Short mmCIF file of C-alpha atoms in Angstrom, two decimals:
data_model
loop_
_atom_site.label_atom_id
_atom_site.label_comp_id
_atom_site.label_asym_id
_atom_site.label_seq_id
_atom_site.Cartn_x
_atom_site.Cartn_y
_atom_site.Cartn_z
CA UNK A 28 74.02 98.32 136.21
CA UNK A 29 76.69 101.13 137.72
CA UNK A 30 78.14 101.20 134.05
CA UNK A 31 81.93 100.86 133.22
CA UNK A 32 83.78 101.96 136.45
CA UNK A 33 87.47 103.70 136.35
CA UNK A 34 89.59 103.64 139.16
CA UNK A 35 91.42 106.06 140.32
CA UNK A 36 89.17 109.07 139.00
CA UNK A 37 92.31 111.33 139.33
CA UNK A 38 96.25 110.59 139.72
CA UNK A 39 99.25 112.70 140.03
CA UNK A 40 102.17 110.95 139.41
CA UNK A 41 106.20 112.05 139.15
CA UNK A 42 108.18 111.54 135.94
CA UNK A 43 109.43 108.28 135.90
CA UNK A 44 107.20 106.35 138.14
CA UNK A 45 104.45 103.41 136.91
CA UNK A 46 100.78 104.70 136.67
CA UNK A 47 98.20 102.01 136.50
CA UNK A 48 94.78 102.66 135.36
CA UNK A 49 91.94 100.22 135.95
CA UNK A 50 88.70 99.69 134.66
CA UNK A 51 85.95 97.70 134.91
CA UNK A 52 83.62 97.32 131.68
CA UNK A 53 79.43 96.30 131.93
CA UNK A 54 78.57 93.37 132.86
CA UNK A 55 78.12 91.27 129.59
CA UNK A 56 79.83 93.40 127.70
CA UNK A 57 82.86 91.68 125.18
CA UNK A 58 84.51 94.54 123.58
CA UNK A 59 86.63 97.01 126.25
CA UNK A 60 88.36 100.51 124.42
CA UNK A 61 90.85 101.96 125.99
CA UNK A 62 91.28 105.72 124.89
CA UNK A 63 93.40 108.86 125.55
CA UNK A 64 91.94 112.48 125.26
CA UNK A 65 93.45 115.83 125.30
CA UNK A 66 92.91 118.90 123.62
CA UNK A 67 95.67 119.00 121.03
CA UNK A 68 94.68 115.08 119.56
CA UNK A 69 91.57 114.65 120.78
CA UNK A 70 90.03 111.41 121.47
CA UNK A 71 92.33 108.57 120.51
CA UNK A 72 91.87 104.90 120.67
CA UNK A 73 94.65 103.24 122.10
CA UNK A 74 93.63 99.72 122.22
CA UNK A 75 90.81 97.27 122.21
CA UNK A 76 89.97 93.95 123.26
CA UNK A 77 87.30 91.06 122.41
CA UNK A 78 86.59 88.81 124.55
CA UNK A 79 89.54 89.61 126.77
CA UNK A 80 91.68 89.46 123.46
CA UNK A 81 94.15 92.25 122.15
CA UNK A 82 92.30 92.85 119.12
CA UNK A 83 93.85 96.36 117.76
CA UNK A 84 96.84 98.31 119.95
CA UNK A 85 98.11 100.38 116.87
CA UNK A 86 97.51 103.50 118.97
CA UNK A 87 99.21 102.22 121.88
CA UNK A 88 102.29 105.40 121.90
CA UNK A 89 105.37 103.89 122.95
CA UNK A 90 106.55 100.87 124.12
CA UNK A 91 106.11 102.19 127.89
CA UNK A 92 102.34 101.67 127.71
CA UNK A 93 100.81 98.35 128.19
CA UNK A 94 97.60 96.73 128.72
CA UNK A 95 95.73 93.36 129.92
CA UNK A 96 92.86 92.29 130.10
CA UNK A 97 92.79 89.28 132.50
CA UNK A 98 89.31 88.15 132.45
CA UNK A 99 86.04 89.73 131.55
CA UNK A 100 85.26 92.28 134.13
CA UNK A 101 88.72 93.68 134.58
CA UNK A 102 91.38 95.72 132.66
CA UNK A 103 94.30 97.41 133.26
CA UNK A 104 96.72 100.27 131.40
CA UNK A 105 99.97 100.21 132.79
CA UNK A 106 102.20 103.63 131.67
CA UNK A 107 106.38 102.35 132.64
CA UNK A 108 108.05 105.34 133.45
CA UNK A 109 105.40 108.01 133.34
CA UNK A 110 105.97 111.27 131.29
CA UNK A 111 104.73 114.99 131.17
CA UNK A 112 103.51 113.87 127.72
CA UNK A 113 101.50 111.39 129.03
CA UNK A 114 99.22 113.60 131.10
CA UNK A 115 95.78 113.42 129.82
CA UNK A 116 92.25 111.92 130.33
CA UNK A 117 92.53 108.49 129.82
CA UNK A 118 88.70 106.63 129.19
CA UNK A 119 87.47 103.14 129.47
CA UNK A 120 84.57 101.92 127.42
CA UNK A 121 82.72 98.87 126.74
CA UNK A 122 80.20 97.53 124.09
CA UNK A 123 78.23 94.46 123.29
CA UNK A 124 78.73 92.59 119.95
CA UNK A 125 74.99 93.07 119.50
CA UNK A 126 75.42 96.85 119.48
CA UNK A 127 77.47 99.58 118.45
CA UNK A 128 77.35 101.74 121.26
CA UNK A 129 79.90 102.32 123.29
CA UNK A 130 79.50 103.08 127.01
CA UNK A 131 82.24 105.30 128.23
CA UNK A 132 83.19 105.21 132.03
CA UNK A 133 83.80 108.42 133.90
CA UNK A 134 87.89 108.78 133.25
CA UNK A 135 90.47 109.32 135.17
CA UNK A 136 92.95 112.28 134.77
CA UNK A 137 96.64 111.92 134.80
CA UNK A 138 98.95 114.43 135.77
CA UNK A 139 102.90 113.59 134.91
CA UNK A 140 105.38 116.72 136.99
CA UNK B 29 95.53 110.93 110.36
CA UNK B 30 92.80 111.95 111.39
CA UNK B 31 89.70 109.95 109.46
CA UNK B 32 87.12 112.00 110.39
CA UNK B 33 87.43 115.29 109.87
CA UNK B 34 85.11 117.94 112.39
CA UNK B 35 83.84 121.58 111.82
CA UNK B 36 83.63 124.08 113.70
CA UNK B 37 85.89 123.79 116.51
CA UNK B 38 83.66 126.15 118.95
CA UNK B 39 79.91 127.27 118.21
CA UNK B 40 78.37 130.18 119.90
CA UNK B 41 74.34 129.38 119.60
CA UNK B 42 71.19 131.75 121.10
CA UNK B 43 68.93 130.12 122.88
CA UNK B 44 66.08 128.53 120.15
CA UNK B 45 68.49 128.65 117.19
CA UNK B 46 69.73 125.37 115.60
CA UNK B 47 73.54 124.27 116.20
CA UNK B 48 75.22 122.70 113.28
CA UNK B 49 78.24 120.37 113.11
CA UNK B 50 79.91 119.26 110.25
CA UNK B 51 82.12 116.29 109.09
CA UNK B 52 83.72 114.57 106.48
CA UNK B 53 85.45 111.08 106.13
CA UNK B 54 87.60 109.34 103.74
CA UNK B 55 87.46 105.76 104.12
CA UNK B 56 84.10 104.56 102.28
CA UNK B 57 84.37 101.04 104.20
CA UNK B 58 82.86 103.07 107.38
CA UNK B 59 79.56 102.28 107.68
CA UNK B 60 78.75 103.51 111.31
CA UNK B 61 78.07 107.35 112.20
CA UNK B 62 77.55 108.26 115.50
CA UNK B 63 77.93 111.54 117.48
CA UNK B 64 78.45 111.42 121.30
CA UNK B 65 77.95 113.82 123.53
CA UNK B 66 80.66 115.04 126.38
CA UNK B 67 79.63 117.36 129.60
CA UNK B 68 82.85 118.33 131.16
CA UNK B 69 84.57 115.67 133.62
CA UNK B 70 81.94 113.25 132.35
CA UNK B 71 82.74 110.04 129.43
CA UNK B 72 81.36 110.50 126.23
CA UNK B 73 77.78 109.33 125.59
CA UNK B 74 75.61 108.34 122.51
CA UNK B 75 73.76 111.13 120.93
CA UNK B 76 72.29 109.34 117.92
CA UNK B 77 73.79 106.81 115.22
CA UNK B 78 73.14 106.47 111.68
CA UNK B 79 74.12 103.91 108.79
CA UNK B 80 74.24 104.98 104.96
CA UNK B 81 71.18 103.55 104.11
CA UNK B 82 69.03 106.43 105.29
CA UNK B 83 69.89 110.17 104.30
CA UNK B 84 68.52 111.28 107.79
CA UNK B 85 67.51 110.28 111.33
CA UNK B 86 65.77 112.15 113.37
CA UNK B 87 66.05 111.66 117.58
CA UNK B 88 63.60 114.62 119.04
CA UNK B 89 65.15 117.91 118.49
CA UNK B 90 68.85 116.28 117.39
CA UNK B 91 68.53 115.31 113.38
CA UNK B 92 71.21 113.58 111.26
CA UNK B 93 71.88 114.34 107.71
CA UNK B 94 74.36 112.32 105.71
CA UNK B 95 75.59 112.53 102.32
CA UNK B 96 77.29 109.31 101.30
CA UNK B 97 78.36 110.73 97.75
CA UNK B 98 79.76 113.69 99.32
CA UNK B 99 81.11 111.04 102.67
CA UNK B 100 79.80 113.84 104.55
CA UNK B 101 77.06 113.78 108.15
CA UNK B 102 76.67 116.63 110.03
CA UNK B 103 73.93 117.23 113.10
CA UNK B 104 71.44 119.92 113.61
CA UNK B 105 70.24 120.38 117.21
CA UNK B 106 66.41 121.92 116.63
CA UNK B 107 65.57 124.77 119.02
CA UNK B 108 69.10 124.81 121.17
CA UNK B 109 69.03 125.05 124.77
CA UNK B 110 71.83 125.95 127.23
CA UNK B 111 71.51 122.59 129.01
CA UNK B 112 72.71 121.24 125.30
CA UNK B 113 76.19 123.13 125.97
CA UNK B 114 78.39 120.55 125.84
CA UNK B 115 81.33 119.17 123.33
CA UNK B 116 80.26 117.08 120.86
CA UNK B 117 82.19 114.44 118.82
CA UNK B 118 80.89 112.73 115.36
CA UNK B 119 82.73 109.37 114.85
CA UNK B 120 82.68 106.09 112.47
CA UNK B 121 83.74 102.83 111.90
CA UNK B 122 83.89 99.57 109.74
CA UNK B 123 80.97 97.22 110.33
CA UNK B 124 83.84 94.83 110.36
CA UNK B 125 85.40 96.19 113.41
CA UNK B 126 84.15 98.03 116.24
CA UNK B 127 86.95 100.35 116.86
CA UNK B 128 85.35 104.46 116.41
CA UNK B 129 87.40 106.87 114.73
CA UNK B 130 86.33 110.02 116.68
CA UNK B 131 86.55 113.91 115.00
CA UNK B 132 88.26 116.40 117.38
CA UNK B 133 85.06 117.32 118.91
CA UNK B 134 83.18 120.55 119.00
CA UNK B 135 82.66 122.86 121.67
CA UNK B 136 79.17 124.22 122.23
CA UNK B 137 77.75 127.09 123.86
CA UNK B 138 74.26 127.77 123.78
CA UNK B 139 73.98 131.08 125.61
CA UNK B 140 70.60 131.93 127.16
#
């Protein structure tokens, strides 16, 4: 298995234009996490999905971020306009509901000028 | 609010010593502790995982100890090496819920 795949790995945006992150959890997997990191918070879960189902998005910032999960082996986070603020490292992980563990894809850094 | 609380921020280790993080939770419905491990521009990855009903797990030279009266788990990295430099994060969560609450994550160097 390649493990959860993130695409674009890096993206440098303007202020006020739409980012969309993708991801692509394992195979099998029905739990996706979608979470922000930077050095002042830290690693923050944003939202979270069962079987392509919104389960938690209490950490979702503002109204200007969204997320979807259309079917099992895809998932977007959509920011609408972009901010400084939002620059960051923003991860995509999956887990099975037999297990715990959650496999983290490689991330993909935002930059907001 | 932070729900897991992580200590130190930054650890300086010689090579052979033992590394030791720290941290602390509130919420006594977690039942889930596990630390990941994070080499720069990589995800985090499991390190080890432990649930309250053991005081300690032990994975090779990486040992968890846990204190449930205390809510406190911290983990010792036997005989540290500089490939372990790396940030590591302790985390927990509900067994109702799979959602990880993550500590800020500690950066260590193991210098040679």
């Amino acid at each position: 298995d390649a493990g959860v795949i993130q695409s674009p790995r890096h993206e440098v945006t303007e202020m006020g234009q739409e980012v969309t992150l993708r991801c692509k959890p394992i195979s099998g997997h029905d739990y996706l996490f979608w979470y922000r990191q930077t050095m002042m918070r830290g690693l923050e879960l944003l939202i979270y999905f069962n079987n392509n189902v919104p389960i938690d998005d209490s950490g979702m910032p503002e109204d200007r971020f969204s997320a979807k999960m259309p079917n099992a082996s895809f998932s977007t986070l959509k920011i609408q306009p972009s901010e400084p603020r939002d620059s960051a490292v923003y991860f995509c992980a999956s887990s099975a509901t037999t297990s715990n563990e959650q496999f983290f894809g490689p991330g993909t850094r935002l930059t907001v000028l | 609010q932070q729900q897991v609380k992580q200590s130190p921020q930054s650890l300086i280790v010689q090579k052979g010593g033992i590394s030791i993080i720290n941290c602390a939770y509130e919420n006594t419905a977690f039942d889930y502790f596990p630390w990941y491990q994070q080499f720069p521009g990589k995800g985090p990855a499991l390190l080890i995982a432990i649930r309250p009903d053991v005081s300690e797990k032990k994975e090779g030279r990486f040992t968890i100890s846990f204190n449930k009266s205390a809510k406190q788990f911290s983990l010792h990295i036997m005989d540290s090496q500089p490939g372990d430099s790396a940030t590591y994060f302790c985390a927990a969560s509900e067994n109702s819920g799979y959602a990880l609450n993550f500590g800020k994550g500690t950066s260590l160097l193991v210098t040679p």
